[in-house]
XYZ file of C-alpha atoms in Angstrom:
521
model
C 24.677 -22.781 -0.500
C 21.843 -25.460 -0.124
C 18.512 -24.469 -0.919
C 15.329 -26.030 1.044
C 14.226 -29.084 -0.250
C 11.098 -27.740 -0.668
C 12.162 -25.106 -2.460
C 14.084 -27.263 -4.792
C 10.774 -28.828 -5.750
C 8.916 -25.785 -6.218
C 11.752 -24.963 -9.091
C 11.243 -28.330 -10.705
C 7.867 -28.818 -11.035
C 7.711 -24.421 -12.148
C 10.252 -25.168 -15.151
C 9.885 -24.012 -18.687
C 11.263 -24.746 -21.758
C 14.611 -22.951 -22.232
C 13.829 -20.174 -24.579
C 11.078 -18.830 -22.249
C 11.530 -15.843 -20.213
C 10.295 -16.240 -16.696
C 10.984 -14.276 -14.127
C 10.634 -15.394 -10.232
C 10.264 -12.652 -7.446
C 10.303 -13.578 -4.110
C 8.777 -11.581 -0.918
C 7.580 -11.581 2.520
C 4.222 -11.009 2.168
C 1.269 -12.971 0.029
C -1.268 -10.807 -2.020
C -4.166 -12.037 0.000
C -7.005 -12.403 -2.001
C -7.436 -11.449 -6.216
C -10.264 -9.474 -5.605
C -8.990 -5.993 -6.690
C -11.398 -4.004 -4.828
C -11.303 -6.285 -1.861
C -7.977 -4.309 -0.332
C -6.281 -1.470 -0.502
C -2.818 -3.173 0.483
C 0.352 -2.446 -0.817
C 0.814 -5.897 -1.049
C -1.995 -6.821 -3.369
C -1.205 -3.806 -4.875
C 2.362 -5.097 -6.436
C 0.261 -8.139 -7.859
C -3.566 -7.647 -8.921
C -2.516 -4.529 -11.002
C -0.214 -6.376 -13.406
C -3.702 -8.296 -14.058
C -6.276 -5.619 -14.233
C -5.968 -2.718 -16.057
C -6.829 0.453 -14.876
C -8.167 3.756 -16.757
C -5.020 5.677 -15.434
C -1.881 4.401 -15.498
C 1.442 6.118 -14.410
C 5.017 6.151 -16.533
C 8.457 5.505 -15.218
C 8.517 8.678 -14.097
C 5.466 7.903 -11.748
C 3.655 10.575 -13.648
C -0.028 10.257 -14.639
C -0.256 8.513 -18.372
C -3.252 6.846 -20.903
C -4.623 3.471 -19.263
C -7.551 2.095 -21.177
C -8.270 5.545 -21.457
C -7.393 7.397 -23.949
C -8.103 10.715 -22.839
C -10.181 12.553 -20.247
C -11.687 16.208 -20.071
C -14.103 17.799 -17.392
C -17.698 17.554 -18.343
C -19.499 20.521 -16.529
C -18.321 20.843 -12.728
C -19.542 16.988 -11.692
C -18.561 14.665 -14.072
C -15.268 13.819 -16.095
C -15.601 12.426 -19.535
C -12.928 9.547 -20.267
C -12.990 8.039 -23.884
C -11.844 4.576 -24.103
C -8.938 2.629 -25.688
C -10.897 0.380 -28.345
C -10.041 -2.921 -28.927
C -8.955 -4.061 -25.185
C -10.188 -7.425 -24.096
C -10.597 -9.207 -21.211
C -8.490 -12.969 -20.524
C -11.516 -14.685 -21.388
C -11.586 -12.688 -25.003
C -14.645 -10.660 -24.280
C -13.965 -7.470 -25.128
C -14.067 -4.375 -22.837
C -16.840 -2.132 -22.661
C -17.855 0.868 -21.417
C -20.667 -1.254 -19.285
C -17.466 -2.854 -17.803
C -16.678 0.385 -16.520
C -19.617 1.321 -15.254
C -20.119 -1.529 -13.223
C -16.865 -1.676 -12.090
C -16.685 1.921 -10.631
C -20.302 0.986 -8.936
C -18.854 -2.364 -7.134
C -15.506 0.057 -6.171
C -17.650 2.032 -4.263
C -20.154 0.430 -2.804
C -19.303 -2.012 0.490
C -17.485 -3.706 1.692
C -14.907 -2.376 -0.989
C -11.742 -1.001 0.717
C -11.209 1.119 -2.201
C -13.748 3.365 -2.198
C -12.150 6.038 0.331
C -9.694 5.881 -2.481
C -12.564 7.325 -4.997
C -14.545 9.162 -2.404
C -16.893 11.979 -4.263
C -17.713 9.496 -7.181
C -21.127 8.700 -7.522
C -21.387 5.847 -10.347
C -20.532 6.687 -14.048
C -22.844 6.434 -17.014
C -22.150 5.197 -21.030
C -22.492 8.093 -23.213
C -21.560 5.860 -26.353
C -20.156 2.754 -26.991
C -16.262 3.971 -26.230
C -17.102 7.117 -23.658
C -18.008 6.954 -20.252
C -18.603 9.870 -17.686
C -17.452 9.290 -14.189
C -19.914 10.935 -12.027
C -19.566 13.466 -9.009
C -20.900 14.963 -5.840
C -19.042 17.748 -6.540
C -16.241 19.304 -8.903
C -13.118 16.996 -8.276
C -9.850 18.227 -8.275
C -8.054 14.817 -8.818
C -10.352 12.470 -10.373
C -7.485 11.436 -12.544
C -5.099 10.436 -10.022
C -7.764 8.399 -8.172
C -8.233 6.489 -11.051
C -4.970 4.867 -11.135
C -5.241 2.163 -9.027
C -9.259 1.324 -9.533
C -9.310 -2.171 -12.029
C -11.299 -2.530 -14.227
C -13.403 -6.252 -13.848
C -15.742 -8.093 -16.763
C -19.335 -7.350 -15.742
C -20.711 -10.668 -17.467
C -17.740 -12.618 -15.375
C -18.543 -11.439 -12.101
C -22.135 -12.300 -12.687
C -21.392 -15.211 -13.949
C -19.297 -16.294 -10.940
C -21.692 -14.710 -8.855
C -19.442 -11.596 -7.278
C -20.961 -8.183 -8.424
C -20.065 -7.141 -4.852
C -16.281 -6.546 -3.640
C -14.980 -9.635 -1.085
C -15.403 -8.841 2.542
C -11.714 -9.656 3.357
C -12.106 -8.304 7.153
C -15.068 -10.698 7.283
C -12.995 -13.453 5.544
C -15.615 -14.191 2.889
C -14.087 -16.499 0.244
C -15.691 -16.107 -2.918
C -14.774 -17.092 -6.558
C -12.515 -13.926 -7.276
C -10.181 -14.930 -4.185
C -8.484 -17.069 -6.052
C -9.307 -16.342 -9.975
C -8.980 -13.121 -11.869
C -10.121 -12.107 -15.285
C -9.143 -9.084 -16.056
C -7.536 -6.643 -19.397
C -3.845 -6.567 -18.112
C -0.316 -7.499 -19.320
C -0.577 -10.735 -17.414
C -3.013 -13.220 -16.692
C -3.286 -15.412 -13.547
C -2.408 -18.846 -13.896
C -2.708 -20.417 -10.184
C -2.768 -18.711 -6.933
C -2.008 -20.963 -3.656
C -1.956 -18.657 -0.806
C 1.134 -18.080 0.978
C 2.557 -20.965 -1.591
C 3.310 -19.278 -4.861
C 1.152 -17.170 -7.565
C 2.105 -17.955 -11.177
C 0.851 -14.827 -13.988
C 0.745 -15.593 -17.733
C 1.512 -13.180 -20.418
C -1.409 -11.920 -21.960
C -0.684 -11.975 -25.631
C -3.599 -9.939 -26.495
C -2.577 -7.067 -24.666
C -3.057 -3.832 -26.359
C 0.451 -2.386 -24.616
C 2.942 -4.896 -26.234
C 3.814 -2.279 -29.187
C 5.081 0.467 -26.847
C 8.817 0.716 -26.806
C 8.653 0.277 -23.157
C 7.121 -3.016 -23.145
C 9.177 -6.003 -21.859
C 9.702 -9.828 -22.564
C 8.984 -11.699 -19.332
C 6.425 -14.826 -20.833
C 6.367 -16.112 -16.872
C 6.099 -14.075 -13.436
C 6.039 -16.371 -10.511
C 5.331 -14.772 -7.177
C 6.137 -16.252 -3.933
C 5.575 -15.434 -0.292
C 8.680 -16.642 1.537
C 8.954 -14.710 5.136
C 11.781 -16.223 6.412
C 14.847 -13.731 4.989
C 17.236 -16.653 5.145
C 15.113 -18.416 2.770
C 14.843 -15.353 0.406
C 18.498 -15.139 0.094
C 19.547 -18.467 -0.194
C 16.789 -18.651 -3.001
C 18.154 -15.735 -4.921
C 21.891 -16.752 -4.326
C 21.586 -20.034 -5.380
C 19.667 -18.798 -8.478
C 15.888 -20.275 -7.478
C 14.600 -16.823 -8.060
C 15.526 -13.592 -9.700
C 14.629 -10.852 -7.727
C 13.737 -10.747 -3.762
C 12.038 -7.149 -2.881
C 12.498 -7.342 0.957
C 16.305 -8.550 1.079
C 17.163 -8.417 4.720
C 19.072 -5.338 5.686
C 22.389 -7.326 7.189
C 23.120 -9.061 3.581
C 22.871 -5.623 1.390
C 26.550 -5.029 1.127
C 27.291 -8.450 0.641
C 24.567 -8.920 -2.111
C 26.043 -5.317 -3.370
C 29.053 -6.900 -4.174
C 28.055 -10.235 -5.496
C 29.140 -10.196 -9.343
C 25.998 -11.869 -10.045
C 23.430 -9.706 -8.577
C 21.964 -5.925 -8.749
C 20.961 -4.080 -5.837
C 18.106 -0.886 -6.540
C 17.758 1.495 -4.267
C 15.634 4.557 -3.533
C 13.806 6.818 -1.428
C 10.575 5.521 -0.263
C 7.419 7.646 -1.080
C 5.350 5.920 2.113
C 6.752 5.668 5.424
C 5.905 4.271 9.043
C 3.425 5.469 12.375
C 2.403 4.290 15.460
C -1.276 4.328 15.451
C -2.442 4.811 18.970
C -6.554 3.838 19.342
C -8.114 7.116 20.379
C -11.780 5.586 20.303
C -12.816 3.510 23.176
C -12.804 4.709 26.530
C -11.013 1.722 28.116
C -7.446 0.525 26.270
C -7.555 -3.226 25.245
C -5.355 -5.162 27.021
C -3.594 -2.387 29.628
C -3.791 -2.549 32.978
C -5.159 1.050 33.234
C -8.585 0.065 34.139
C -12.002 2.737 32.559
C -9.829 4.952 30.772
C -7.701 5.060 27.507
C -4.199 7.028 27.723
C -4.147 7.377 24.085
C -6.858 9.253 24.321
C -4.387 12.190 26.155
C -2.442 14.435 23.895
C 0.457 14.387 26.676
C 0.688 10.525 26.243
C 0.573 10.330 23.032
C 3.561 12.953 23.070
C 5.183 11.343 25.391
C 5.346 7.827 23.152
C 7.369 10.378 20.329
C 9.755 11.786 22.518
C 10.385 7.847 24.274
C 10.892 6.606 20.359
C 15.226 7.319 19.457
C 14.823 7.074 15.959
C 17.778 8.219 14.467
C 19.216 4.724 16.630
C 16.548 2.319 15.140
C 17.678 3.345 11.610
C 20.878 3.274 12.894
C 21.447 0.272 14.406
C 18.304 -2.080 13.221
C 17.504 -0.931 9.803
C 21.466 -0.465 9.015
C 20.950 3.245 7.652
C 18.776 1.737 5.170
C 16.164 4.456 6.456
C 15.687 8.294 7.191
C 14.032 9.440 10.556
C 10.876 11.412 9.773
C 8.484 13.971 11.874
C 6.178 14.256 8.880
C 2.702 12.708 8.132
C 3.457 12.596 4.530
C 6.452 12.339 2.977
C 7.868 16.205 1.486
C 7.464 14.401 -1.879
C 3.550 14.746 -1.486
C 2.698 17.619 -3.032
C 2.280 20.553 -0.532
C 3.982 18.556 2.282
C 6.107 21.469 3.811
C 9.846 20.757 4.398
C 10.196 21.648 8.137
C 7.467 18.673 9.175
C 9.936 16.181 8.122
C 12.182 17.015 11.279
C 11.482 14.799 14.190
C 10.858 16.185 17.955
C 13.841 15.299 20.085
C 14.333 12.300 21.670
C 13.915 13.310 25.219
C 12.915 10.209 27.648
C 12.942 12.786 30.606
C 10.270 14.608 28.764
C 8.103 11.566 27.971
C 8.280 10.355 31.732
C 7.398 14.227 32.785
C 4.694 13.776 29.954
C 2.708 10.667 31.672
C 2.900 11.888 35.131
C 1.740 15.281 34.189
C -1.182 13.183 32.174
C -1.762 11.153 35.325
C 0.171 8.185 34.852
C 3.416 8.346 36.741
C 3.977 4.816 37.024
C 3.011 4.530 33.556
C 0.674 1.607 32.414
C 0.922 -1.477 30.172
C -0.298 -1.871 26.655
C 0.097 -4.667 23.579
C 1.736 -3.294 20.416
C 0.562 -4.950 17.596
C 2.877 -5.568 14.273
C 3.278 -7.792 11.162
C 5.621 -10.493 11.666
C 8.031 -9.618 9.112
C 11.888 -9.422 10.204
C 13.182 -5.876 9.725
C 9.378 -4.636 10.903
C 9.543 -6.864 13.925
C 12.999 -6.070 14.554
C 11.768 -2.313 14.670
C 8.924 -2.720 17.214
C 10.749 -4.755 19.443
C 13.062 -1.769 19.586
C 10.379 0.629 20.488
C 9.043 -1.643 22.747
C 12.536 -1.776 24.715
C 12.023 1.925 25.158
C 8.882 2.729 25.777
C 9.300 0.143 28.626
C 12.216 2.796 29.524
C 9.945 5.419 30.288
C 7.448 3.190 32.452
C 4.584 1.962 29.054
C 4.954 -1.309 29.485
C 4.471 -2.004 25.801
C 3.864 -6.062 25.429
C 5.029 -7.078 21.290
C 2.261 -8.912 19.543
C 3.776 -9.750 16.147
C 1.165 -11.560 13.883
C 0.480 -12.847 10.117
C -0.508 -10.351 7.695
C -3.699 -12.133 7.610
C -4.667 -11.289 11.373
C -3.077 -8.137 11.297
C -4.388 -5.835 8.301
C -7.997 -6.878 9.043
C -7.227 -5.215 12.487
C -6.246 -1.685 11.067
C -9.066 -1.650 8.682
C -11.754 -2.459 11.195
C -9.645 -0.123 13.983
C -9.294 -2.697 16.489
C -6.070 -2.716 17.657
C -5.127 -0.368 20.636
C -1.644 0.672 19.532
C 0.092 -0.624 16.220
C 2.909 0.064 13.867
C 2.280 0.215 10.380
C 2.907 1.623 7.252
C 1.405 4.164 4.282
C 2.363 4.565 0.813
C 0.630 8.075 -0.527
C -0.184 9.041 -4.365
C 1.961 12.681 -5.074
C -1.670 14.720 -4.426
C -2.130 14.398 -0.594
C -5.793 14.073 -0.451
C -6.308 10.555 -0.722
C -3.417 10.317 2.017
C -5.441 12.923 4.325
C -8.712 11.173 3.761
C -7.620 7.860 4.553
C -5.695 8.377 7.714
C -6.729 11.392 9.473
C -10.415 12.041 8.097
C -13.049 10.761 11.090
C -13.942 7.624 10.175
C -17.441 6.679 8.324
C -17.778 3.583 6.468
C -19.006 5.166 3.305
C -15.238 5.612 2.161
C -13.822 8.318 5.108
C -10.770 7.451 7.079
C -10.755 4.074 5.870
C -6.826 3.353 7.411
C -8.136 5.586 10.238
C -6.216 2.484 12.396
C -7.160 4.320 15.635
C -9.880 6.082 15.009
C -8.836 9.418 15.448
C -11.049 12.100 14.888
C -10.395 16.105 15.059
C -13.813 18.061 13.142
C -11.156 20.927 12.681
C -9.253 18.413 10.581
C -12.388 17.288 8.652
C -13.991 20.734 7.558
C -10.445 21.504 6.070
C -9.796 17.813 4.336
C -12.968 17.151 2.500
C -12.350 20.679 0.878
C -8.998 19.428 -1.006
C -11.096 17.103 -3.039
C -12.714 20.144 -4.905
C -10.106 22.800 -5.070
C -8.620 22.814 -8.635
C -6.014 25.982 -8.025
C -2.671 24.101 -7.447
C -1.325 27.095 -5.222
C -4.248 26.998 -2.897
C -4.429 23.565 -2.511
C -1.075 23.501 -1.733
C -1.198 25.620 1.250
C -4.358 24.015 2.530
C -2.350 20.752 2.558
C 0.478 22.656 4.305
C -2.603 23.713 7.010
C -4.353 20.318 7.685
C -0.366 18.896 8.459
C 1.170 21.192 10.708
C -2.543 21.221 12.496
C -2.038 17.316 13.091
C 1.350 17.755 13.984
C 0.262 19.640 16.929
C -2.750 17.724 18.067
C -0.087 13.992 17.311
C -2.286 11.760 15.971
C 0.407 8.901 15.105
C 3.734 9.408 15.644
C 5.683 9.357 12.350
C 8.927 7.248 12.602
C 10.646 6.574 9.629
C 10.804 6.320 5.630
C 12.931 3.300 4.069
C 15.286 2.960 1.580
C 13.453 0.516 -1.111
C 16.057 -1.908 -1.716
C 15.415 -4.799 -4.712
C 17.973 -7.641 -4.659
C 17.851 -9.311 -8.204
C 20.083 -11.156 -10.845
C 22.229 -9.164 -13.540
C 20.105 -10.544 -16.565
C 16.710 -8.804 -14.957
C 15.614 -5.293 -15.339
C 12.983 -3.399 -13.651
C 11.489 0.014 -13.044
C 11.518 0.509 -9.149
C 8.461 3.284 -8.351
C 8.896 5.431 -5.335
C 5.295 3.141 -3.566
C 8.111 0.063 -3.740
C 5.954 -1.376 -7.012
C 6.969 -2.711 -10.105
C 5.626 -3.204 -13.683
C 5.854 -5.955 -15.352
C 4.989 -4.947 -18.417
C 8.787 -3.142 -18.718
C 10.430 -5.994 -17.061
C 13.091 -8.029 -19.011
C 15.268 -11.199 -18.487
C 18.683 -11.063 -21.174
C-alpha cells in the first residue's frame, strides 16, 4: 500500500538512529493546547499527563497508587496531608518543591481553569515543611485522593518566568507560552508540538520512576493527529507508525488477522449522550419560534425512544459497542445494574410524545458533533431518525477546535458527545448534572440542565466517607435523573488499539495509555 507523500516525509525527516526505541501513535484528534489545566479533554488527557506528573497516580489495574507523593493521611476534617517524593525535578533541572505544589493547586482552581470542577471543595494548600504539603478544604472530603490524579503539577518559577501563573483560556482562544511548551516532572519531555501536525515527547532521563519493574524503554513518542481513517491505516500497515488508537471499525477483523499487528480491546469506562440545551427560552437554530422543546420532559423523552440503538451499534459501530440507559457506566462505583438497560425503541411513542408536548408536526433543530468518522457516522444515524418521528434534526459536524469550546461554554442547542468518569461517581455527577456555576459546578453541564433536587443530593457525595452510604446516595441522584432525562445515554464502546507486534501497552478502561510501561522489542 502507498503511503501519502506527505506522510512519507514526516517519517524521514522524524528518523533516529537504529538502536533507539521510538514509538509513533497515530489518532484522530490533536491535544489542543499543553496547558494542563487549560482542559479537561480526554484528548489532552492521553498526552499532557505523560509530561506532568501528578501527586496521584493509578497502576495497571487503574487503582489509586504513589505519584510524587509518597503518602497521604487526613489532617483534622479539612485538610489532607501528602508528603512528597524527594528528589523529583522538573525538565529544566529545578527541582520540585512543595511551593510547586502549592501554586499549582491555586492556578487549578482558580479561572479560567477547566479543571477545577474536577477539585471542587479545595481551597489552596499550604507548605508545612520542605517535603509536606496540606491540601486544604471547605469541608471533610471523601475523595481528595482520587481527584488528585489527573491535577499536574507545573514549576512555579517557569510559569512566572514565561509569564502564565493563570490557566489558558482555551474557550477564549488565548495563546500563551504554555500552548505550545511544557516543563513539567514526567516520564517524557516535550520536544515540538505543531498543532494538528505532529507532537514529538523526549524521555526524561531524570525521572525518578525508571527503577520500577514496570517502567518501559520507549526513548521517542511521536504523536500525530491524522483524522482521515484511511490515512491511519495505511500509516500503520505500511509500518509509518506503531499504534493507531481510533482504527476505523470496518478494518478490525482484517487488522485482527494481519500477522504483523495486535488488536486490544476492552470495555469502555465513559460512554456517549445527547445533550439537549435546557437553558434559553428560544432553541438556536429551530424553527419553533419563543420557546425551547428541550426544555419539555416529553420531548426530551421522545428523542430516547426515536434513537434504535441496539441498530447503530449494530450496523455503524460493527458491534464494537454496547447500548446503554445509564448515566454512568455500572463500573462507577454505586452505579446500579438495572440503569444500564435502555427504554424501548418505540417511534410511535416519541411521535405521541411531541404532540402530547405540543409539537405534532414536530420542529427543526441543528445537532452538533465532532467530525470524526465512526462519531459522525453515529449522528448522522440519529439524525435519519429523529427526522422519522417529525425533529427535523440538521447534522453540524465540526473540528474539535469549534466544537469542545461549545460544550464547555453550553452553547450548543443539542449535541452528541462523550464522558469518561473516575470509579467514584462524584466528579462524574458534579460535572454533568450539577447546575452550572463557574466556580467549578457542572463544568460539562453541555446544556445547562439544572434540577435543585439533584444539587442538594450531589454536593453531599463530596463529604460522605462511609462507602455503603455513599453508595446508595449515588444509586439515588441516578435513577432521579433517569426519570427527569437529562441526556439521553446511547452507548459505551469497545476501546480498540491497532498496533505492531514489537509494541506493548497497558490499555486503561478511560481509553489512556502510559508511556512510562510502554515497550518496542
Amino acid at each position: 500500500m502507498k503511503l501519502p507523500t506527505f506522510l512519507l516525509g514526516l517519517a524521514l525527516a522524524l528518523a533516529l538512529p537504529a538502536h533507539a526505541q521510538k514509538l509513533r501513535i497515530a489518532s484522530a484528534f490533536d491535544p489542543q493546547t499543553m496547558d494542563p489545566h487549560a482542559l479537561a479533554l480526554l484528548y489532552h488527557t492521553r498526552v499532557v499527563f505523560q509530561i506532568y506528573d501528578s501527586l496521584v497516580n493509578r497502576d495497571e489495574d487503574y487503582r489509586l497508587e504513589p505519584g510524587i507523593a509518597l503518602a497521604w493521611v487526613p489532617n483534622g476534617p479539612t485538610a489532607g496531608r501528602f508528603k512528597l517524593r524527594p528528589g523529583v525535578l522538573f525538565h529544566d533541572g529545578t527541582p520540585l518543591s512543595v511551593d510547586d505544589v502549592v501554586f499549582s493547586i491555586e492556578r487549578a482552581i482558580t479561572a479560567p481553569s477547566q479543571k477545577a470542577f474536577q477539585i471542587k471543595g479545595v481551597t489552596g494548600a499550604r507548605k508545612v515543611d520542605d517535603h509536606t504539603v496540606d491540601i486544604l478544604l471547605a469541608a471533610p472530603d471523601a475523595v481528595l485522593p482520587e481527584k488528585l490524579t489527573q491535577l499536574a503539577i507545573m514549576s512555579r518559577a517557569w510559569a512566572a518566568k514565561h509569564g502564565v501563573e493563570r490557566a489558558q483560556d482555551f474557550n477564549g482562544k488565548q495563546e500563551t507560552y504554555a500552548v505550545r511548551q511544557a516543563n513539567g516532572s514526567g516520564p517524557f519531555m516535550l520536544d515540538r508540538y505543531e498543532p494538528d501536525v505532529r507532537l514529538v515527547l523526549k524521555r526524561n532521563p531524570r525521572w525518578w520512576g525508571w527503577s520500577d519493574r514496570r517502567a518501559g524503554n520507549v526513548e521517542e513518542v511521536t504523536f500525530l493527529p491524522l483524522r482521515s481513517d484511511a490515512t491511519r491505516i495505511a500509516a500503520l500497515i505500511s509500518g509509518e507508525v506503531d499504534v493507531v488508537l481510533d482504527p476505523p471499525l470496518p478494518d478490525l477483523e482484517r487488522l485482527r488477522k494481519s500477522p504483523a499487528l495486535t488488536v486490544l480491546a476492552s470495555a469502555d469506562l465513559g460512554q456517549q449522550y445527547l445533550a439537549f440545551d435546557q437553558a434559553r427560552d428560544e432553541l438556536e437554530g429551530s424553527d419553533v419560534k419563543g420557546r425551547n422543546p428541550f426544555k419539555d420532559r416529553r420531548v426530551r423523552l421522545a428523542v430516547y425512544h426515536a434513537i434504535n440503538m441496539e441498530l447503530i451499534v449494530q450496523k455503524v459501530l460493527r458491534g464494537q459497542g454496547v447500548p446503554t440507559g445509564a448515566f454512568l457506566s455500572p463500573r462507577v462505583d454505586g452505579s446500579p445494574a438495572e440503569l444500564d438497560r435502555r427504554l424501548p425503541y418505540d417511534p410511535a411513542k416519541a411521535k405521541a410524545l411531541l404532540a402530547e408536548a405540543g409539537y405534532p408536526n414536530g420542529f427543526a433543530v441543528p445537532l452538533d458533533c465532532v467530525n470524526v468518522a465512526w462519531r459522525e457516522a453515529v449522528c448522522q444515524a440519529i439524525t435519519a431518525m429523529l427526522t422519522q418521528v417529525g425533529i427535523r434534526a440538521q447534522l453540524r459536524a465540526s473540528p474539535t477546535n469549534q466544537f469542545f469550546p461549545k460544550l464547555s461554554q453550553g452553547t450548543t442547542p443539542f449535541a452528541e458527545y462523550g464522558w469518561t468518569p473516575n470509579p467514584d461517581a462524584w466528579a462524574s455527577l458534579n460535572g454533568l448534572l450539577r447546575t452550572f456555576d463557574p466556580s467549578g459546578l457542572g463544568t460539562f453541564n453541555a446544556g445547562r440542565y439544572s434540577n435543585p433536587k439533584l444539587d442538594v443530593l450531589i454536593d453531599p457525595l463530596r463529604t460522605e466517607p462511609d462507602l455503603t452510604r455513599r453508595r446508595a446516595m449515588v444509586g439515588t441522584v441516578l435513577r432521579l435523573a433517569a426519570e427527569d432525562v437529562p441526556y439521553v445515554p446511547l452507548y459505551r464502546r469497545t476501546l480498540n488499539w491497532a498496533m505492531a507486534k514489537k509494541v506493548k501497552l497497558v490499555q486503561w478502561p478511560s481509553d489512556t495509555t502510559e508511556l512510562r510501561w510502554a515497550s518496542v522489542r
